Amino acid sequence: GENVEQHPSTLSVQEGDSAVIKCTYSDSASNYFPWYKQELGKGPQLIIDIRSNVGEKKDQRIAVTLNKTAKHFSLHITETQPEDSAVYFCAASGGTSYGKLTFGQGTILTVHP
Amino acid sequence: KAGVTQTPRYLIKTRGQQVTLSCSPISGHRSVSWYQQTPGQGLQFLFEYFSETQRNKGNFPGRFSGRQFSNSRSEMNVSTLELGDSALYLCASGSGSGTGNTIYFGEGSWLTVV
């Protein structure tokens, strides 16, 4: 089955700096790669996603890049703000997995004012 | 448009009891999946339903079961509760029938087994 590895497990940045979180996946059939933000006591919130026919996608301060050959994808957050502090999860799905997402272990992002 | 709604939000059960959690997906979504989230194991897939049929199943014991109704609402049941079942149970709904559908999560049901 699919396996997703996520790094780093914790990331601490100063407000205004950029943050990068990286994930690798194992199943070449995977074709959908969402990123979720989870705040304390809440469910995961979809912040951006990318499909395998696209190499990069951007939404304001957030961007995701995908390298299908190397089987890795990354989340980039620019001009970080304290409210960006949360746990971020990458995930992958595709092939016959339908609605099943395989998640990375999560990254605790702390943005210091 | 209302999001994914889960009930109850919090519950405490005793070992050996059973529990039923409910989920209402986003209107129009026919896929509902369930995940267990714990600090040690992270987010783990339980099962997925589409049009009342279980389409995918994770590696959980048979004590964990689910079903989906004709209106796409779903329930999951855990029988003979164990202390290790304490977790956040998340429901997610998906928009389409194929792969790579956008998936949205509810706020979860916090289960504590004592």
CSV table of C-alpha atoms in Angstrom, one decimal:
chain,number,residue,atom,x,y,z
A,1,GLY,CA,0.0,0.0,0.0
A,2,GLU,CA,0.8,3.7,-0.1
A,3,ASN,CA,3.3,5.1,2.4
A,4,VAL,CA,3.8,8.8,3.0
A,5,GLU,CA,6.8,10.3,4.8
A,6,GLN,CA,6.7,13.9,6.0
A,7,HIS,CA,9.6,16.1,7.2
A,8,PRO,CA,10.3,17.9,9.4
A,9,SER,CA,8.2,16.9,12.4
A,10,THR,CA,8.6,20.3,13.9
A,11,LEU,CA,9.3,23.7,12.3
A,12,SER,CA,9.9,27.0,14.1
A,13,VAL,CA,10.1,30.2,12.2
A,14,GLN,CA,10.0,34.0,12.8
A,15,GLU,CA,7.0,35.9,11.6
A,16,GLY,CA,7.5,37.0,8.0
A,17,ASP,CA,9.9,34.1,7.2
A,18,SER,CA,9.0,31.3,4.8
A,19,ALA,CA,8.2,27.7,5.8
A,20,VAL,CA,8.7,24.6,3.7
A,21,ILE,CA,7.4,21.1,4.5
A,22,LYS,CA,8.3,18.1,2.4
A,23,CYS,CA,6.6,14.8,1.7
A,24,THR,CA,7.5,11.7,-0.2
A,25,TYR,CA,5.2,8.9,-1.3
A,26,SER,CA,5.7,5.4,-2.5
A,27,ASP,CA,2.9,4.4,-4.8
A,28,SER,CA,3.4,5.6,-8.4
A,29,ALA,CA,-0.4,5.3,-9.0
A,30,SER,CA,-1.1,8.1,-6.5
A,31,ASN,CA,-2.4,11.2,-8.4
A,32,TYR,CA,-3.9,13.5,-5.8
A,33,PHE,CA,-2.0,15.3,-3.1
A,34,PRO,CA,-3.8,17.5,-0.6
A,35,TRP,CA,-2.5,19.4,2.4
A,36,TYR,CA,-4.4,20.0,5.6
A,37,LYS,CA,-4.0,22.4,8.5
A,38,GLN,CA,-5.2,21.2,11.9
A,39,GLU,CA,-5.7,23.6,14.8
A,40,LEU,CA,-6.0,22.4,18.3
A,41,GLY,CA,-9.4,20.8,19.0
A,42,LYS,CA,-10.5,21.0,15.3
A,43,GLY,CA,-10.7,18.7,12.3
A,44,PRO,CA,-8.2,19.0,9.4
A,45,GLN,CA,-8.9,21.9,7.1
A,46,LEU,CA,-8.0,21.5,3.4
A,47,ILE,CA,-5.7,24.4,2.5
A,48,ILE,CA,-4.4,23.4,-1.0
A,49,ASP,CA,-4.2,20.4,-3.2
A,50,ILE,CA,-2.5,19.3,-6.4
A,51,ARG,CA,-3.2,16.7,-9.0
A,52,SER,CA,-0.5,14.8,-10.9
A,53,ASN,CA,-1.1,16.6,-14.2
A,54,VAL,CA,0.1,19.8,-12.6
A,55,GLY,CA,3.6,20.6,-11.3
A,56,GLU,CA,2.9,23.6,-9.1
A,57,LYS,CA,-0.2,25.4,-7.7
A,58,LYS,CA,-0.4,28.6,-5.8
A,59,ASP,CA,-3.0,30.3,-3.6
A,60,GLN,CA,-2.0,33.6,-2.1
A,61,ARG,CA,0.8,32.8,0.4
A,62,ILE,CA,0.6,29.1,0.0
A,63,ALA,CA,2.1,27.0,-2.8
A,64,VAL,CA,2.5,23.3,-3.5
A,65,THR,CA,5.0,21.7,-5.9
A,66,LEU,CA,4.9,18.2,-7.1
A,67,ASN,CA,7.8,16.1,-8.6
A,68,LYS,CA,6.2,12.9,-9.9
A,69,THR,CA,9.5,11.4,-11.0
A,70,ALA,CA,11.0,11.7,-7.6
A,71,LYS,CA,7.7,11.0,-5.9
A,72,HIS,CA,7.8,14.1,-3.6
A,73,PHE,CA,5.7,17.1,-3.0
A,74,SER,CA,6.2,20.2,-0.9
A,75,LEU,CA,4.2,22.9,0.8
A,76,HIS,CA,5.6,26.4,0.8
A,77,ILE,CA,4.2,29.2,3.0
A,78,THR,CA,5.5,32.7,2.5
A,79,GLU,CA,5.3,35.7,4.8
A,80,THR,CA,4.3,33.5,7.7
A,81,GLN,CA,2.0,34.9,10.4
A,82,PRO,CA,1.3,33.7,14.0
A,83,GLU,CA,-2.1,32.4,12.9
A,84,ASP,CA,-0.3,30.0,10.6
A,85,SER,CA,0.8,28.1,13.7
A,86,ALA,CA,-0.8,24.6,13.5
A,87,VAL,CA,-0.2,21.0,12.6
A,88,TYR,CA,0.1,20.5,8.8
A,89,PHE,CA,-0.5,17.1,7.2
A,90,CYS,CA,0.3,16.0,3.7
A,91,ALA,CA,-1.7,13.1,2.1
A,92,ALA,CA,-1.8,11.1,-1.0
A,93,SER,CA,-4.4,9.0,-2.8
A,94,GLY,CA,-5.0,7.5,-6.3
A,95,GLY,CA,-5.3,4.3,-8.1
A,96,THR,CA,-8.0,2.1,-6.6
A,97,SER,CA,-7.9,4.0,-3.2
A,98,TYR,CA,-10.8,6.2,-4.2
A,99,GLY,CA,-11.7,8.2,-1.1
A,100,LYS,CA,-8.8,6.8,1.0
A,101,LEU,CA,-6.1,9.2,2.0
A,102,THR,CA,-2.8,8.1,3.3
A,103,PHE,CA,-1.3,10.8,5.6
A,104,GLY,CA,2.1,11.8,6.6
A,105,GLN,CA,3.0,12.0,10.2
A,106,GLY,CA,2.4,15.8,10.5
A,107,THR,CA,4.5,18.9,11.0
A,108,ILE,CA,4.0,21.2,14.0
A,109,LEU,CA,4.6,24.7,12.7
A,110,THR,CA,5.2,27.5,15.2
A,111,VAL,CA,5.5,31.1,14.0
A,112,HIS,CA,7.0,33.4,16.5
A,113,PRO,CA,5.8,37.0,16.5
B,1,LYS,CA,-23.2,25.3,2.1
B,2,ALA,CA,-23.0,23.4,5.3
B,3,GLY,CA,-19.8,21.4,6.0
B,4,VAL,CA,-19.4,17.9,7.3
B,5,THR,CA,-21.3,17.5,10.6
B,6,GLN,CA,-20.4,14.9,13.2
B,7,THR,CA,-22.2,14.0,16.4
B,8,PRO,CA,-21.6,13.7,19.2
B,9,ARG,CA,-18.6,15.9,19.6
B,10,TYR,CA,-17.5,14.4,22.9
B,11,LEU,CA,-18.3,11.2,24.7
B,12,ILE,CA,-17.0,9.1,27.5
B,13,LYS,CA,-17.6,5.3,27.5
B,14,THR,CA,-16.6,2.4,29.7
B,15,ARG,CA,-14.5,-0.5,28.5
B,16,GLY,CA,-16.6,-3.2,27.0
B,17,GLN,CA,-19.4,-0.9,25.9
B,18,GLN,CA,-20.2,0.0,22.4
B,19,VAL,CA,-20.5,3.4,20.7
B,20,THR,CA,-22.1,4.8,17.6
B,21,LEU,CA,-20.9,7.9,15.9
B,22,SER,CA,-22.8,9.8,13.2
B,23,CYS,CA,-21.8,11.8,10.2
B,24,SER,CA,-23.7,14.0,7.7
B,25,PRO,CA,-21.6,14.7,4.6
B,26,ILE,CA,-21.6,17.9,2.6
B,27,SER,CA,-24.8,18.1,0.5
B,28,GLY,CA,-24.4,16.3,-2.8
B,29,HIS,CA,-21.4,14.3,-1.6
B,30,ARG,CA,-21.8,10.5,-1.9
B,31,SER,CA,-18.5,9.4,-0.5
B,32,VAL,CA,-18.0,9.2,3.3
B,33,SER,CA,-14.8,7.9,4.9
B,34,TRP,CA,-13.8,7.6,8.5
B,35,TYR,CA,-10.4,8.1,10.2
B,36,GLN,CA,-9.0,7.5,13.6
B,37,GLN,CA,-6.5,10.1,14.9
B,38,THR,CA,-4.3,9.4,17.9
B,39,PRO,CA,-1.0,11.0,19.0
B,40,GLY,CA,0.9,7.8,18.5
B,41,GLN,CA,-0.5,6.6,15.2
B,42,GLY,CA,-1.5,9.8,13.5
B,43,LEU,CA,-4.4,9.7,11.0
B,44,GLN,CA,-5.4,6.2,10.1
B,45,PHE,CA,-8.0,5.2,7.5
B,46,LEU,CA,-10.9,3.1,8.8
B,47,PHE,CA,-13.2,2.7,5.9
B,48,GLU,CA,-15.0,4.4,3.1
B,49,TYR,CA,-18.6,4.2,1.8
B,50,PHE,CA,-20.0,5.3,-1.5
B,51,SER,CA,-23.6,4.9,-2.5
B,52,GLU,CA,-24.3,2.7,0.6
B,53,THR,CA,-21.5,0.3,-0.3
B,54,GLN,CA,-18.2,-0.1,1.5
B,55,ARG,CA,-15.6,0.7,-1.1
B,56,ASN,CA,-12.4,0.5,0.9
B,57,LYS,CA,-11.3,-0.7,4.3
B,58,GLY,CA,-8.3,-0.1,6.5
B,59,ASN,CA,-6.5,-2.4,8.9
B,60,PHE,CA,-8.7,-2.3,11.9
B,61,PRO,CA,-10.3,-5.2,13.8
B,62,GLY,CA,-13.9,-6.3,13.1
B,63,ARG,CA,-15.1,-4.4,16.2
B,64,PHE,CA,-15.0,-1.3,14.0
B,65,SER,CA,-17.9,-1.2,11.5
B,66,GLY,CA,-19.8,1.3,9.6
B,67,ARG,CA,-22.7,1.9,7.3
B,68,GLN,CA,-24.1,4.5,4.9
B,69,PHE,CA,-27.7,5.3,4.4
B,70,SER,CA,-29.5,6.3,1.2
B,71,ASN,CA,-29.2,10.0,2.0
B,72,SER,CA,-25.4,9.5,2.3
B,73,ARG,CA,-25.4,10.0,6.0
B,74,SER,CA,-23.1,7.5,7.7
B,75,GLU,CA,-22.6,5.9,11.1
B,76,MET,CA,-19.6,4.0,12.5
B,77,ASN,CA,-19.8,1.6,15.4
B,78,VAL,CA,-17.2,0.3,17.8
B,79,SER,CA,-18.1,-2.7,19.9
B,80,THR,CA,-16.4,-4.0,23.0
B,81,LEU,CA,-14.5,-0.8,23.6
B,82,GLU,CA,-10.9,-1.0,24.7
B,83,LEU,CA,-8.8,1.7,26.3
B,84,GLY,CA,-6.8,2.0,23.1
B,85,ASP,CA,-9.9,3.1,21.2
B,86,SER,CA,-9.7,6.5,22.9
B,87,ALA,CA,-9.1,8.8,19.9
B,88,LEU,CA,-10.5,11.5,17.7
B,89,TYR,CA,-12.7,10.0,15.1
B,90,LEU,CA,-13.0,12.0,11.9
B,91,CYS,CA,-15.5,11.8,9.2
B,92,ALA,CA,-14.7,13.1,5.7
B,93,SER,CA,-16.9,13.5,2.6
B,94,GLY,CA,-15.8,13.4,-1.0
B,95,SER,CA,-17.4,14.9,-4.1
B,96,GLY,CA,-17.1,12.2,-6.7
B,97,SER,CA,-17.1,8.6,-7.6
B,98,GLY,CA,-13.5,8.3,-8.9
B,99,THR,CA,-10.1,8.8,-7.5
B,100,GLY,CA,-8.5,12.1,-6.6
B,101,ASN,CA,-11.7,13.6,-5.2
B,102,THR,CA,-11.5,16.7,-3.0
B,103,ILE,CA,-12.1,15.5,0.6
B,104,TYR,CA,-13.3,17.6,3.4
B,105,PHE,CA,-13.2,16.7,7.1
B,106,GLY,CA,-15.6,17.3,10.0
B,107,GLU,CA,-14.6,18.6,13.4
B,108,GLY,CA,-14.5,15.0,14.8
B,109,SER,CA,-15.9,13.1,17.7
B,110,TRP,CA,-13.7,12.8,20.7
B,111,LEU,CA,-14.0,9.4,22.3
B,112,THR,CA,-12.6,8.6,25.7
B,113,VAL,CA,-12.7,5.1,27.0
B,114,VAL,CA,-12.3,4.6,30.7
